[in-house]
Amino acid sequence: MTTTSNPAETEFHLDATGRRIFIGLMLGMFVASISQTIVGPAMPLIVAELGGMEHYSWVATAAMLVSAIVVPVVGKFSDLYGRRGFYIAGLIVFMLGSLVSGLAPNFWTLVAGRAIQGLGMGTVMPLAQTIIGDIIPPRFRGKYQGLMGAVFGVTSVAGPLAGGWITDNLGWRWLFWSSIPVGIAATAVVARFLHLPHQRRNAKIDALGIATLAPALVAILLATSWGGTTYAWSSAVILGLYAVGAVLLAAFVWAESRAAEPILPLRLFKNSIFTLSNVAAFGVAMVMFGAIIYIPVFAQGVIGVNATNSGLILLPLMAGLIIFGIVAGQIITKTGRYKAVMLAGVATLAAGVWLLTRLTHEATSGQLTLAMVVLGVGLGLCMQQYTLLVQNAADFTDMGVATASTQFFRNVGSTVGIAIFGTVMTTGLHDAILRHLSPAAARAAEASGQEIGAGSVLDPSVMAQLPAPVAEAVRMGLAERLHEVFVLGLPILAAVFVATALIKSVSLRTTNHPSGNEEAQHELLDSMATLSPESIQDEEEERFAHTRR
């Protein structure tokens, strides 16, 4: 890895070793990311074989919960003890979870396997971004983070398509086993080539912080996921979970204010760039995952897109995200300017949501495609940049926990967004459908006990049995409620735009060391190309310690 010595004309290039490391990180991100989407098409077959239909959501919830809990913990531990071991361990744990899931003899073993996968995902995904922050200075990091963002876009489309093909041709268990060879390759590359400078800090582990944060997240995320679906928002279960979560969060804040090495240092929030970037990332995640979940509902339920091609519905959105994510990274790398790009991204994202609010039950596939392309362009321009800003503002010793915090707020934002948007869609859906039926048809449908809801139009077998006027009423009612879902995204993005506008514009560092000692940084990067893997770590640790002194 080399840079020029003139800061005014600084360039950065990954050498052969650096490229191998980056490929290993991308492979790890790929297997962790695709596991979130590849299982969806096979779920009906899986629950038909293993049972557990009444607990269907736990296959996704188990991985999500464990991943959200482990992200801040691993981020902090990697700052204390180094990234390499945790990243390799995360890959191994993920593959173990894949093996358990593929061999599952019953439903709850599958859930346990998914929870183990979540532990690996929560380790691999934030550490991949953190390691990029370790080896690539912020000034040149945009294009590489754009490529990482492209991995998410590819897996969002490829996951459901691959899941359907593997299930039909090899069986659903291969959905889990197929990721193991890729994980082995990523582990081999990372173990061989990734050797980072690190000064181990033998600090006291923040046990109280972990003990309060983990159950607080479980309580809040479960309440958010179950609210309005499994249980009413006003039910004792949901209110009780939120109350427990609030008490534990208060205890967590108290513990962090007194810990010597807190899991999530509260002092980070004194940095306005850190705070505003995470607020904005939270809001973008709410809108993004709300779109990913409910645009297919509109496409299938209102427009009537064939459900067998559902994996392709989001292709326009993901194409925009991938292409403009890479473009944004290149622009930021070449110019060093990011704020205008991000504000343009949030504005474009809002324009895409506004186009979604204009869709009615008479909308065409072309109109929906246009809205998705605009959404994807906006996401590509802004989504990955919040991580870049947090890393640029963080002290080198806090790189892991700072990067993990952004991943954590995205995870929570996606969960909250999906839950809130789902509640908006389902609340009043039945009444909305009845409003579009004639009184006689409504009475007849009620008397017959026919299912009248979103499931009617999303399930082809049910839809085929509905009279044409009833099916049309379902489409109109669903379009009406989804309009409210999309409208909700606009004030969220207004808040994101304000938060992004308030972020201070600071220069992107051309070195990974906050001290700004670029000469030492250049020597360190150049030496990595010539040292043997066994001697790299010793040499880097000596130089890093000298730089800190």
C-alpha positions as a Python dict, from the first residue, in 0.01 Angstrom:
ca = {
    (1, 'M'): (0, 0, 0),
    (2, 'T'): (161, 324, -109),
    (3, 'T'): (100, 698, -115),
    (4, 'T'): (295, 983, -266),
    (5, 'S'): (492, 1202, -28),
    (6, 'N'): (341, 1533, -143),
    (7, 'P'): (20, 1596, 57),
    (8, 'A'): (-107, 1834, -208),
    (9, 'E'): (-101, 1559, -469),
    (10, 'T'): (-157, 1261, -246),
    (11, 'E'): (-263, 938, -406),
    (12, 'F'): (-333, 605, -248),
    (13, 'H'): (-305, 263, -402),
    (14, 'L'): (-356, -80, -252),
    (15, 'D'): (-67, -310, -337),
    (16, 'A'): (-112, -682, -400),
    (17, 'T'): (-135, -760, -28),
    (18, 'G'): (-381, -478, 31),
    (19, 'R'): (-599, -592, -259),
    (20, 'R'): (-607, -946, -121),
    (21, 'I'): (-710, -812, 220),
    (22, 'F'): (-985, -604, 62),
    (23, 'I'): (-1110, -904, -138),
    (24, 'G'): (-1116, -1109, 182),
    (25, 'L'): (-1319, -838, 357),
    (26, 'M'): (-1565, -823, 67),
    (27, 'L'): (-1607, -1201, 68),
    (28, 'G'): (-1682, -1189, 441),
    (29, 'M'): (-1933, -908, 390),
    (30, 'F'): (-2089, -1102, 101),
    (31, 'V'): (-2159, -1422, 296),
    (32, 'A'): (-2286, -1227, 600),
    (33, 'S'): (-2508, -997, 392),
    (34, 'I'): (-2657, -1256, 157),
    (35, 'S'): (-2761, -1473, 452),
    (36, 'Q'): (-3016, -1202, 538),
    (37, 'T'): (-3200, -1236, 205),
    (38, 'I'): (-3134, -1583, 65),
    (39, 'V'): (-3364, -1769, 305),
    (40, 'G'): (-3684, -1575, 230),
    (41, 'P'): (-3805, -1768, -78),
    (42, 'A'): (-3762, -2102, 101),
    (43, 'M'): (-3939, -2016, 426),
    (44, 'P'): (-4279, -2168, 330),
    (45, 'L'): (-4106, -2495, 240),
    (46, 'I'): (-3890, -2488, 554),
    (47, 'V'): (-4182, -2441, 795),
    (48, 'A'): (-4383, -2701, 602),
    (49, 'E'): (-4105, -2955, 668),
    (50, 'L'): (-3994, -2850, 1017),
    (51, 'G'): (-4315, -2695, 1152),
    (52, 'G'): (-4322, -2369, 1347),
    (53, 'M'): (-4557, -2163, 1130),
    (54, 'E'): (-4682, -1979, 1439),
    (55, 'H'): (-4322, -1871, 1513),
    (56, 'Y'): (-4232, -1798, 1152),
    (57, 'S'): (-4070, -1459, 1219),
    (58, 'W'): (-3816, -1601, 1463),
    (59, 'V'): (-3599, -1730, 1179),
    (60, 'A'): (-3522, -1366, 1091),
    (61, 'T'): (-3566, -1217, 1439),
    (62, 'A'): (-3308, -1447, 1604),
    (63, 'A'): (-3028, -1337, 1370),
    (64, 'M'): (-3133, -972, 1390),
    (65, 'L'): (-3141, -961, 1770),
    (66, 'V'): (-2807, -1132, 1826),
    (67, 'S'): (-2641, -924, 1556),
    (68, 'A'): (-2767, -596, 1704),
    (69, 'I'): (-2647, -695, 2052),
    (70, 'V'): (-2300, -807, 1952),
    (71, 'V'): (-2213, -511, 1722),
    (72, 'P'): (-2118, -253, 1991),
    (73, 'V'): (-1951, -517, 2209),
    (74, 'V'): (-1726, -646, 1930),
    (75, 'G'): (-1651, -292, 1818),
    (76, 'K'): (-1517, -206, 2163),
    (77, 'F'): (-1330, -532, 2210),
    (78, 'S'): (-1159, -489, 1872),
    (79, 'D'): (-1030, -149, 1990),
    (80, 'L'): (-888, -310, 2302),
    (81, 'Y'): (-749, -636, 2165),
    (82, 'G'): (-720, -593, 1786),
    (83, 'R'): (-941, -665, 1482),
    (84, 'R'): (-782, -967, 1317),
    (85, 'G'): (-871, -1234, 1572),
    (86, 'F'): (-1229, -1112, 1611),
    (87, 'Y'): (-1285, -1095, 1235),
    (88, 'I'): (-1156, -1447, 1179),
    (89, 'A'): (-1358, -1573, 1477),
    (90, 'G'): (-1668, -1402, 1336),
    (91, 'L'): (-1629, -1584, 1006),
    (92, 'I'): (-1580, -1918, 1182),
    (93, 'V'): (-1883, -1863, 1406),
    (94, 'F'): (-2093, -1764, 1103),
    (95, 'M'): (-1995, -2083, 922),
    (96, 'L'): (-2076, -2287, 1233),
    (97, 'G'): (-2421, -2127, 1239),
    (98, 'S'): (-2463, -2211, 870),
    (99, 'L'): (-2373, -2574, 939),
    (100, 'V'): (-2617, -2597, 1233),
    (101, 'S'): (-2895, -2435, 1029),
    (102, 'G'): (-2842, -2670, 736),
    (103, 'L'): (-2848, -2978, 959),
    (104, 'A'): (-3144, -2861, 1170),
    (105, 'P'): (-3382, -3151, 1246),
    (106, 'N'): (-3650, -2921, 1386),
    (107, 'F'): (-3763, -2559, 1381),
    (108, 'W'): (-3601, -2441, 1703),
    (109, 'T'): (-3263, -2588, 1607),
    (110, 'L'): (-3290, -2380, 1291),
    (111, 'V'): (-3362, -2072, 1504),
    (112, 'A'): (-3056, -2153, 1718),
    (113, 'G'): (-2845, -2185, 1403),
    (114, 'R'): (-2970, -1849, 1280),
    (115, 'A'): (-2882, -1694, 1617),
    (116, 'I'): (-2527, -1829, 1582),
    (117, 'Q'): (-2517, -1683, 1231),
    (118, 'G'): (-2630, -1351, 1379),
    (119, 'L'): (-2336, -1360, 1620),
    (120, 'G'): (-2102, -1401, 1324),
    (121, 'M'): (-2281, -1135, 1118),
    (122, 'G'): (-2267, -885, 1403),
    (123, 'T'): (-1891, -940, 1418),
    (124, 'V'): (-1799, -953, 1049),
    (125, 'M'): (-2005, -667, 907),
    (126, 'P'): (-1890, -378, 1132),
    (127, 'L'): (-1531, -504, 1154),
    (128, 'A'): (-1502, -515, 775),
    (129, 'Q'): (-1578, -143, 767),
    (130, 'T'): (-1347, -82, 1063),
    (131, 'I'): (-1054, -264, 904),
    (132, 'I'): (-1099, -53, 592),
    (133, 'G'): (-1070, 244, 827),
    (134, 'D'): (-746, 97, 961),
    (135, 'I'): (-573, 39, 627),
    (136, 'I'): (-712, 322, 409),
    (137, 'P'): (-697, 691, 511),
    (138, 'P'): (-1033, 875, 508),
    (139, 'R'): (-932, 1096, 213),
    (140, 'F'): (-918, 789, -11),
    (141, 'R'): (-1171, 566, 159),
    (142, 'G'): (-1483, 671, -31),
    (143, 'K'): (-1434, 454, -338),
    (144, 'Y'): (-1362, 145, -127),
    (145, 'Q'): (-1665, 198, 94),
    (146, 'G'): (-1869, 249, -222),
    (147, 'L'): (-1765, -100, -331),
    (148, 'M'): (-1860, -236, 11),
    (149, 'G'): (-2200, -72, -24),
    (150, 'A'): (-2233, -237, -364),
    (151, 'V'): (-2197, -576, -193),
    (152, 'F'): (-2515, -504, 4),
    (153, 'G'): (-2699, -401, -312),
    (154, 'V'): (-2590, -712, -501),
    (155, 'T'): (-2687, -948, -221),
    (156, 'S'): (-3027, -781, -180),
    (157, 'V'): (-3110, -879, -539),
    (158, 'A'): (-2901, -1194, -577),
    (159, 'G'): (-3010, -1339, -241),
    (160, 'P'): (-3376, -1403, -325),
    (161, 'L'): (-3290, -1517, -680),
    (162, 'A'): (-3021, -1757, -560),
    (163, 'G'): (-3246, -1870, -276),
    (164, 'G'): (-3524, -1969, -514),
    (165, 'W'): (-3289, -2153, -751),
    (166, 'I'): (-3101, -2340, -476),
    (167, 'T'): (-3425, -2441, -306),
    (168, 'D'): (-3575, -2575, -629),
    (169, 'N'): (-3264, -2758, -748),
    (170, 'L'): (-3062, -2856, -441),
    (171, 'G'): (-3298, -2828, -144),
    (172, 'W'): (-3334, -2560, 122),
    (173, 'R'): (-3052, -2693, 342),
    (174, 'W'): (-2801, -2587, 76),
    (175, 'L'): (-2907, -2227, 133),
    (176, 'F'): (-2692, -2246, 445),
    (177, 'W'): (-2421, -2487, 332),
    (178, 'S'): (-2348, -2297, 10),
    (179, 'S'): (-2202, -2002, 205),
    (180, 'I'): (-1941, -2219, 381),
    (181, 'P'): (-1689, -2246, 91),
    (182, 'V'): (-1698, -1867, 44),
    (183, 'G'): (-1650, -1821, 418),
    (184, 'I'): (-1352, -2059, 414),
    (185, 'A'): (-1194, -1862, 129),
    (186, 'A'): (-1247, -1532, 314),
    (187, 'T'): (-1097, -1679, 633),
    (188, 'A'): (-793, -1812, 449),
    (189, 'V'): (-724, -1478, 277),
    (190, 'V'): (-770, -1271, 592),
    (191, 'A'): (-563, -1508, 809),
    (192, 'R'): (-278, -1505, 555),
    (193, 'F'): (-256, -1137, 470),
    (194, 'L'): (-427, -925, 738),
    (195, 'H'): (-171, -803, 991),
    (196, 'L'): (-255, -467, 1145),
    (197, 'P'): (-61, -253, 1391),
    (198, 'H'): (-226, -262, 1730),
    (199, 'Q'): (-126, -166, 2082),
    (200, 'R'): (-314, -401, 2313),
    (201, 'R'): (-489, -233, 2604),
    (202, 'N'): (-545, -467, 2895),
    (203, 'A'): (-839, -274, 3036),
    (204, 'K'): (-1109, -396, 3268),
    (205, 'I'): (-1403, -528, 3068),
    (206, 'D'): (-1723, -326, 3107),
    (207, 'A'): (-1927, -621, 3233),
    (208, 'L'): (-2206, -405, 3376),
    (209, 'G'): (-2242, -221, 3047),
    (210, 'I'): (-2277, -548, 2856),
    (211, 'A'): (-2515, -690, 3117),
    (212, 'T'): (-2750, -393, 3087),
    (213, 'L'): (-2721, -319, 2715),
    (214, 'A'): (-2789, -672, 2588),
    (215, 'P'): (-3126, -730, 2763),
    (216, 'A'): (-3227, -368, 2696),
    (217, 'L'): (-3182, -420, 2323),
    (218, 'V'): (-3364, -754, 2333),
    (219, 'A'): (-3663, -599, 2511),
    (220, 'I'): (-3686, -291, 2285),
    (221, 'L'): (-3629, -472, 1955),
    (222, 'L'): (-3874, -748, 2043),
    (223, 'A'): (-4139, -494, 2139),
    (224, 'T'): (-4080, -302, 1817),
    (225, 'S'): (-4091, -618, 1604),
    (226, 'W'): (-4402, -762, 1773),
    (227, 'G'): (-4595, -438, 1817),
    (228, 'G'): (-4895, -410, 1587),
    (229, 'T'): (-4849, -764, 1454),
    (230, 'T'): (-4808, -1037, 1714),
    (231, 'Y'): (-4945, -814, 1990),
    (232, 'A'): (-5134, -485, 1995),
    (233, 'W'): (-4920, -178, 2066),
    (234, 'S'): (-5126, -113, 2380),
    (235, 'S'): (-5093, -471, 2510),
    (236, 'A'): (-4930, -546, 2843),
    (237, 'V'): (-4655, -746, 2668),
    (238, 'I'): (-4544, -458, 2443),
    (239, 'L'): (-4574, -188, 2709),
    (240, 'G'): (-4395, -412, 2959),
    (241, 'L'): (-4108, -481, 2721),
    (242, 'Y'): (-4065, -110, 2649),
    (243, 'A'): (-4071, -32, 3021),
    (244, 'V'): (-3805, -295, 3094),
    (245, 'G'): (-3597, -168, 2803),
    (246, 'A'): (-3619, 192, 2924),
    (247, 'V'): (-3512, 100, 3278),
    (248, 'L'): (-3219, -108, 3150),
    (249, 'L'): (-3111, 168, 2910),
    (250, 'A'): (-3106, 414, 3200),
    (251, 'A'): (-2894, 165, 3395),
    (252, 'F'): (-2665, 128, 3092),
    (253, 'V'): (-2611, 505, 3067),
    (254, 'W'): (-2531, 514, 3439),
    (255, 'A'): (-2284, 227, 3401),
    (256, 'E'): (-2114, 385, 3099),
    (257, 'S'): (-2063, 713, 3281),
    (258, 'R'): (-1858, 530, 3545),
    (259, 'A'): (-1676, 259, 3347),
    (260, 'A'): (-1303, 293, 3281),
    (261, 'E'): (-1340, 147, 2930),
    (262, 'P'): (-1712, 171, 2845),
    (263, 'I'): (-1862, -43, 2568),
    (264, 'L'): (-2011, 272, 2413),
    (265, 'P'): (-1821, 576, 2543),
    (266, 'L'): (-2070, 856, 2607),
    (267, 'R'): (-1799, 1112, 2530),
    (268, 'L'): (-1833, 1017, 2161),
    (269, 'F'): (-2173, 1186, 2157),
    (270, 'K'): (-2009, 1516, 2250),
    (271, 'N'): (-1869, 1516, 1897),
    (272, 'S'): (-2144, 1668, 1683),
    (273, 'I'): (-2020, 1490, 1369),
    (274, 'F'): (-2053, 1152, 1543),
    (275, 'T'): (-2399, 1229, 1683),
    (276, 'L'): (-2551, 1390, 1373),
    (277, 'S'): (-2411, 1122, 1141),
    (278, 'N'): (-2566, 846, 1350),
    (279, 'V'): (-2899, 1030, 1371),
    (280, 'A'): (-2900, 1065, 993),
    (281, 'A'): (-2792, 701, 940),
    (282, 'F'): (-3078, 592, 1168),
    (283, 'G'): (-3333, 784, 959),
    (284, 'V'): (-3193, 668, 624),
    (285, 'A'): (-3210, 306, 746),
    (286, 'M'): (-3575, 351, 847),
    (287, 'V'): (-3671, 473, 500),
    (288, 'M'): (-3445, 233, 312),
    (289, 'F'): (-3566, -86, 478),
    (290, 'G'): (-3923, 37, 475),
    (291, 'A'): (-3890, 74, 99),
    (292, 'I'): (-3725, -266, 58),
    (293, 'I'): (-4008, -435, 248),
    (294, 'Y'): (-4314, -245, 119),
    (295, 'I'): (-4230, -167, -245),
    (296, 'P'): (-4264, -539, -330),
    (297, 'V'): (-4599, -537, -148),
    (298, 'F'): (-4715, -254, -376),
    (299, 'A'): (-4571, -423, -686),
    (300, 'Q'): (-4739, -757, -618),
    (301, 'G'): (-5050, -641, -438),
    (302, 'V'): (-5149, -332, -634),
    (303, 'I'): (-4984, -356, -976),
    (304, 'G'): (-5003, -735, -992),
    (305, 'V'): (-4640, -821, -1063),
    (306, 'N'): (-4593, -1197, -1083),
    (307, 'A'): (-4484, -1321, -742),
    (308, 'T'): (-4250, -1578, -902),
    (309, 'N'): (-4035, -1286, -1021),
    (310, 'S'): (-4046, -1107, -688),
    (311, 'G'): (-3669, -1130, -654),
    (312, 'L'): (-3633, -887, -946),
    (313, 'I'): (-3876, -624, -817),
    (314, 'L'): (-3609, -423, -637),
    (315, 'L'): (-3350, -450, -915),
    (316, 'P'): (-3393, -85, -1032),
    (317, 'L'): (-3347, 43, -676),
    (318, 'M'): (-3038, -169, -614),
    (319, 'A'): (-2888, -82, -952),
    (320, 'G'): (-2909, 287, -864),
    (321, 'L'): (-2762, 220, -520),
    (322, 'I'): (-2468, 20, -657),
    (323, 'I'): (-2379, 250, -947),
    (324, 'F'): (-2412, 580, -764),
    (325, 'G'): (-2254, 442, -448),
    (326, 'I'): (-1940, 375, -651),
    (327, 'V'): (-1972, 713, -831),
    (328, 'A'): (-2007, 898, -499),
    (329, 'G'): (-1702, 722, -361),
    (330, 'Q'): (-1497, 821, -664),
    (331, 'I'): (-1611, 1184, -643),
    (332, 'I'): (-1524, 1210, -274),
    (333, 'T'): (-1189, 1040, -326),
    (334, 'K'): (-1093, 1275, -610),
    (335, 'T'): (-1222, 1601, -462),
    (336, 'G'): (-1217, 1544, -87),
    (337, 'R'): (-1563, 1702, -70),
    (338, 'Y'): (-1854, 1506, 65),
    (339, 'K'): (-2123, 1731, 211),
    (340, 'A'): (-2275, 1845, -120),
    (341, 'V'): (-2282, 1485, -239),
    (342, 'M'): (-2462, 1371, 77),
    (343, 'L'): (-2716, 1654, 74),
    (344, 'A'): (-2787, 1582, -293),
    (345, 'G'): (-2833, 1217, -199),
    (346, 'V'): (-3083, 1288, 80),
    (347, 'A'): (-3277, 1529, -146),
    (348, 'T'): (-3283, 1272, -426),
    (349, 'L'): (-3396, 1005, -181),
    (350, 'A'): (-3681, 1234, -71),
    (351, 'A'): (-3774, 1291, -436),
    (352, 'G'): (-3796, 914, -481),
    (353, 'V'): (-4022, 879, -178),
    (354, 'W'): (-4236, 1167, -310),
    (355, 'L'): (-4275, 978, -639),
    (356, 'L'): (-4391, 675, -439),
    (357, 'T'): (-4658, 889, -270),
    (358, 'R'): (-4794, 979, -616),
    (359, 'L'): (-4869, 616, -700),
    (360, 'T'): (-5232, 504, -697),
    (361, 'H'): (-5408, 174, -763),
    (362, 'E'): (-5383, 263, -1133),
    (363, 'A'): (-5003, 298, -1123),
    (364, 'T'): (-4795, 125, -1387),
    (365, 'S'): (-4474, -74, -1354),
    (366, 'G'): (-4292, 209, -1533),
    (367, 'Q'): (-4397, 465, -1273),
    (368, 'L'): (-4286, 238, -988),
    (369, 'T'): (-3956, 167, -1164),
    (370, 'L'): (-3884, 540, -1200),
    (371, 'A'): (-3946, 594, -827),
    (372, 'M'): (-3716, 304, -740),
    (373, 'V'): (-3435, 431, -963),
    (374, 'V'): (-3451, 774, -798),
    (375, 'L'): (-3453, 610, -454),
    (376, 'G'): (-3151, 400, -543),
    (377, 'V'): (-2956, 700, -672),
    (378, 'G'): (-3025, 889, -349),
    (379, 'L'): (-2922, 595, -131),
    (380, 'G'): (-2603, 545, -330),
    (381, 'L'): (-2502, 908, -286),
    (382, 'C'): (-2551, 927, 90),
    (383, 'M'): (-2578, 590, 266),
    (384, 'Q'): (-2213, 487, 300),
    (385, 'Q'): (-2080, 835, 366),
    (386, 'Y'): (-2203, 852, 726),
    (387, 'T'): (-1962, 574, 819),
    (388, 'L'): (-1682, 766, 649),
    (389, 'L'): (-1757, 1082, 850),
    (390, 'V'): (-1775, 895, 1182),
    (391, 'Q'): (-1441, 726, 1112),
    (392, 'N'): (-1280, 1052, 1007),
    (393, 'A'): (-1395, 1221, 1330),
    (394, 'A'): (-1305, 933, 1563),
    (395, 'D'): (-980, 896, 1748),
    (396, 'F'): (-769, 602, 1626),
    (397, 'T'): (-821, 419, 1957),
    (398, 'D'): (-1201, 446, 1916),
    (399, 'M'): (-1220, 339, 1550),
    (400, 'G'): (-1387, 6, 1622),
    (401, 'V'): (-1657, 127, 1858),
    (402, 'A'): (-1725, 437, 1646),
    (403, 'T'): (-1772, 232, 1329),
    (404, 'A'): (-1981, -26, 1513),
    (405, 'S'): (-2205, 249, 1646),
    (406, 'T'): (-2307, 345, 1292),
    (407, 'Q'): (-2386, -18, 1210),
    (408, 'F'): (-2579, -42, 1537),
    (409, 'F'): (-2793, 265, 1465),
    (410, 'R'): (-2863, 133, 1115),
    (411, 'N'): (-2974, -203, 1257),
    (412, 'V'): (-3206, -39, 1507),
    (413, 'G'): (-3332, 210, 1247),
    (414, 'S'): (-3423, -68, 1005),
    (415, 'T'): (-3611, -257, 1277),
    (416, 'V'): (-3800, 52, 1392),
    (417, 'G'): (-3879, 157, 1034),
    (418, 'I'): (-4018, -181, 932),
    (419, 'A'): (-4230, -200, 1249),
    (420, 'I'): (-4372, 152, 1223),
    (421, 'F'): (-4442, 132, 851),
    (422, 'G'): (-4602, -209, 900),
    (423, 'T'): (-4833, -70, 1165),
    (424, 'V'): (-4933, 218, 939),
    (425, 'M'): (-5011, -23, 655),
    (426, 'T'): (-5217, -271, 855),
    (427, 'T'): (-5402, -16, 1070),
    (428, 'G'): (-5727, 60, 894),
    (429, 'L'): (-5653, -167, 596),
    (430, 'H'): (-5969, -370, 643),
    (431, 'D'): (-6184, -56, 662),
    (432, 'A'): (-6006, 94, 360),
    (433, 'I'): (-6092, -213, 153),
    (434, 'L'): (-6454, -209, 264),
    (435, 'R'): (-6484, 158, 160),
    (436, 'H'): (-6416, 55, -198),
    (437, 'L'): (-6684, -213, -199),
    (438, 'S'): (-7047, -150, -265),
    (439, 'P'): (-7261, -190, 49),
    (440, 'A'): (-7414, -509, -89),
    (441, 'A'): (-7075, -657, -180),
    (442, 'A'): (-6930, -561, 159),
    (443, 'R'): (-7219, -730, 343),
    (444, 'A'): (-7185, -1039, 126),
    (445, 'A'): (-6811, -1061, 183),
    (446, 'E'): (-6852, -1017, 558),
    (447, 'A'): (-7125, -1277, 575),
    (448, 'S'): (-6927, -1532, 374),
    (449, 'G'): (-6627, -1501, 601),
    (450, 'Q'): (-6398, -1444, 302),
    (451, 'E'): (-6049, -1317, 384),
    (452, 'I'): (-6028, -952, 286),
    (453, 'G'): (-5681, -814, 347),
    (454, 'A'): (-5334, -776, 201),
    (455, 'G'): (-5288, -1152, 213),
    (456, 'S'): (-5574, -1192, -32),
    (457, 'V'): (-5396, -1016, -314),
    (458, 'L'): (-5043, -1139, -228),
    (459, 'D'): (-5148, -1506, -227),
    (460, 'P'): (-5235, -1609, -585),
    (461, 'S'): (-5444, -1905, -470),
    (462, 'V'): (-5662, -1680, -252),
    (463, 'M'): (-5675, -1405, -513),
    (464, 'A'): (-5804, -1643, -778),
    (465, 'Q'): (-6108, -1721, -563),
    (466, 'L'): (-6209, -1359, -503),
    (467, 'P'): (-6476, -1197, -720),
    (468, 'A'): (-6337, -924, -945),
    (469, 'P'): (-6502, -635, -751),
    (470, 'V'): (-6359, -764, -424),
    (471, 'A'): (-6010, -810, -571),
    (472, 'E'): (-6021, -456, -710),
    (473, 'A'): (-6129, -322, -371),
    (474, 'V'): (-5837, -500, -206),
    (475, 'R'): (-5595, -338, -450),
    (476, 'M'): (-5746, 6, -396),
    (477, 'G'): (-5746, -27, -18),
    (478, 'L'): (-5389, -154, -14),
    (479, 'A'): (-5273, 134, -237),
    (480, 'E'): (-5444, 377, -1),
    (481, 'R'): (-5266, 243, 306),
    (482, 'L'): (-4929, 217, 131),
    (483, 'H'): (-4968, 581, 31),
    (484, 'E'): (-4971, 664, 404),
    (485, 'V'): (-4662, 447, 453),
    (486, 'F'): (-4469, 636, 186),
    (487, 'V'): (-4588, 976, 310),
    (488, 'L'): (-4440, 893, 651),
    (489, 'G'): (-4097, 873, 490),
    (490, 'L'): (-4099, 1242, 394),
    (491, 'P'): (-4078, 1399, 744),
    (492, 'I'): (-3817, 1139, 840),
    (493, 'L'): (-3603, 1245, 544),
    (494, 'A'): (-3660, 1612, 626),
    (495, 'A'): (-3503, 1542, 966),
    (496, 'V'): (-3219, 1351, 796),
    (497, 'F'): (-3156, 1646, 563),
    (498, 'V'): (-3138, 1890, 857),
    (499, 'A'): (-2904, 1658, 1050),
    (500, 'T'): (-2679, 1619, 745),
    (501, 'A'): (-2677, 1994, 679),
    (502, 'L'): (-2565, 2057, 1039),
    (503, 'I'): (-2267, 1822, 1011),
    (504, 'K'): (-1947, 2027, 1015),
    (505, 'S'): (-1739, 2011, 699),
    (506, 'V'): (-1389, 1903, 797),
    (507, 'S'): (-1103, 1789, 581),
    (508, 'L'): (-1068, 1416, 529),
    (509, 'R'): (-742, 1295, 678),
    (510, 'T'): (-476, 1165, 442),
    (511, 'T'): (-334, 950, 721),
    (512, 'N'): (-492, 698, 956),
    (513, 'H'): (-312, 851, 1252),
    (514, 'P'): (-484, 1147, 1424),
    (515, 'S'): (-145, 1296, 1496),
    (516, 'G'): (-115, 1378, 1127),
    (517, 'N'): (234, 1226, 1106),
    (518, 'E'): (206, 1146, 736),
    (519, 'E'): (576, 1063, 693),
    (520, 'A'): (546, 785, 951),
    (521, 'Q'): (225, 669, 787),
    (522, 'H'): (388, 651, 442),
    (523, 'E'): (683, 455, 578),
    (524, 'L'): (449, 213, 752),
    (525, 'L'): (239, 152, 440),
    (526, 'D'): (543, 107, 217),
    (527, 'S'): (703, -137, 459),
    (528, 'M'): (398, -365, 451),
    (529, 'A'): (476, -455, 91),
    (530, 'T'): (824, -586, 175),
    (531, 'L'): (795, -744, 518),
    (532, 'S'): (709, -1110, 559),
    (533, 'P'): (364, -1177, 711),
    (534, 'E'): (531, -1308, 1027),
    (535, 'S'): (733, -989, 1078),
    (536, 'I'): (468, -737, 971),
    (537, 'Q'): (288, -728, 1303),
    (538, 'D'): (603, -678, 1513),
    (539, 'E'): (730, -402, 1284),
    (540, 'E'): (395, -223, 1273),
    (541, 'E'): (342, -237, 1647),
    (542, 'E'): (686, -83, 1706),
    (543, 'R'): (620, 200, 1459),
    (544, 'F'): (269, 257, 1590),
    (545, 'A'): (393, 282, 1949),
    (546, 'H'): (662, 528, 1837),
    (547, 'T'): (401, 743, 1657),
    (548, 'R'): (180, 755, 1967),
    (549, 'R'): (476, 861, 2184),
}
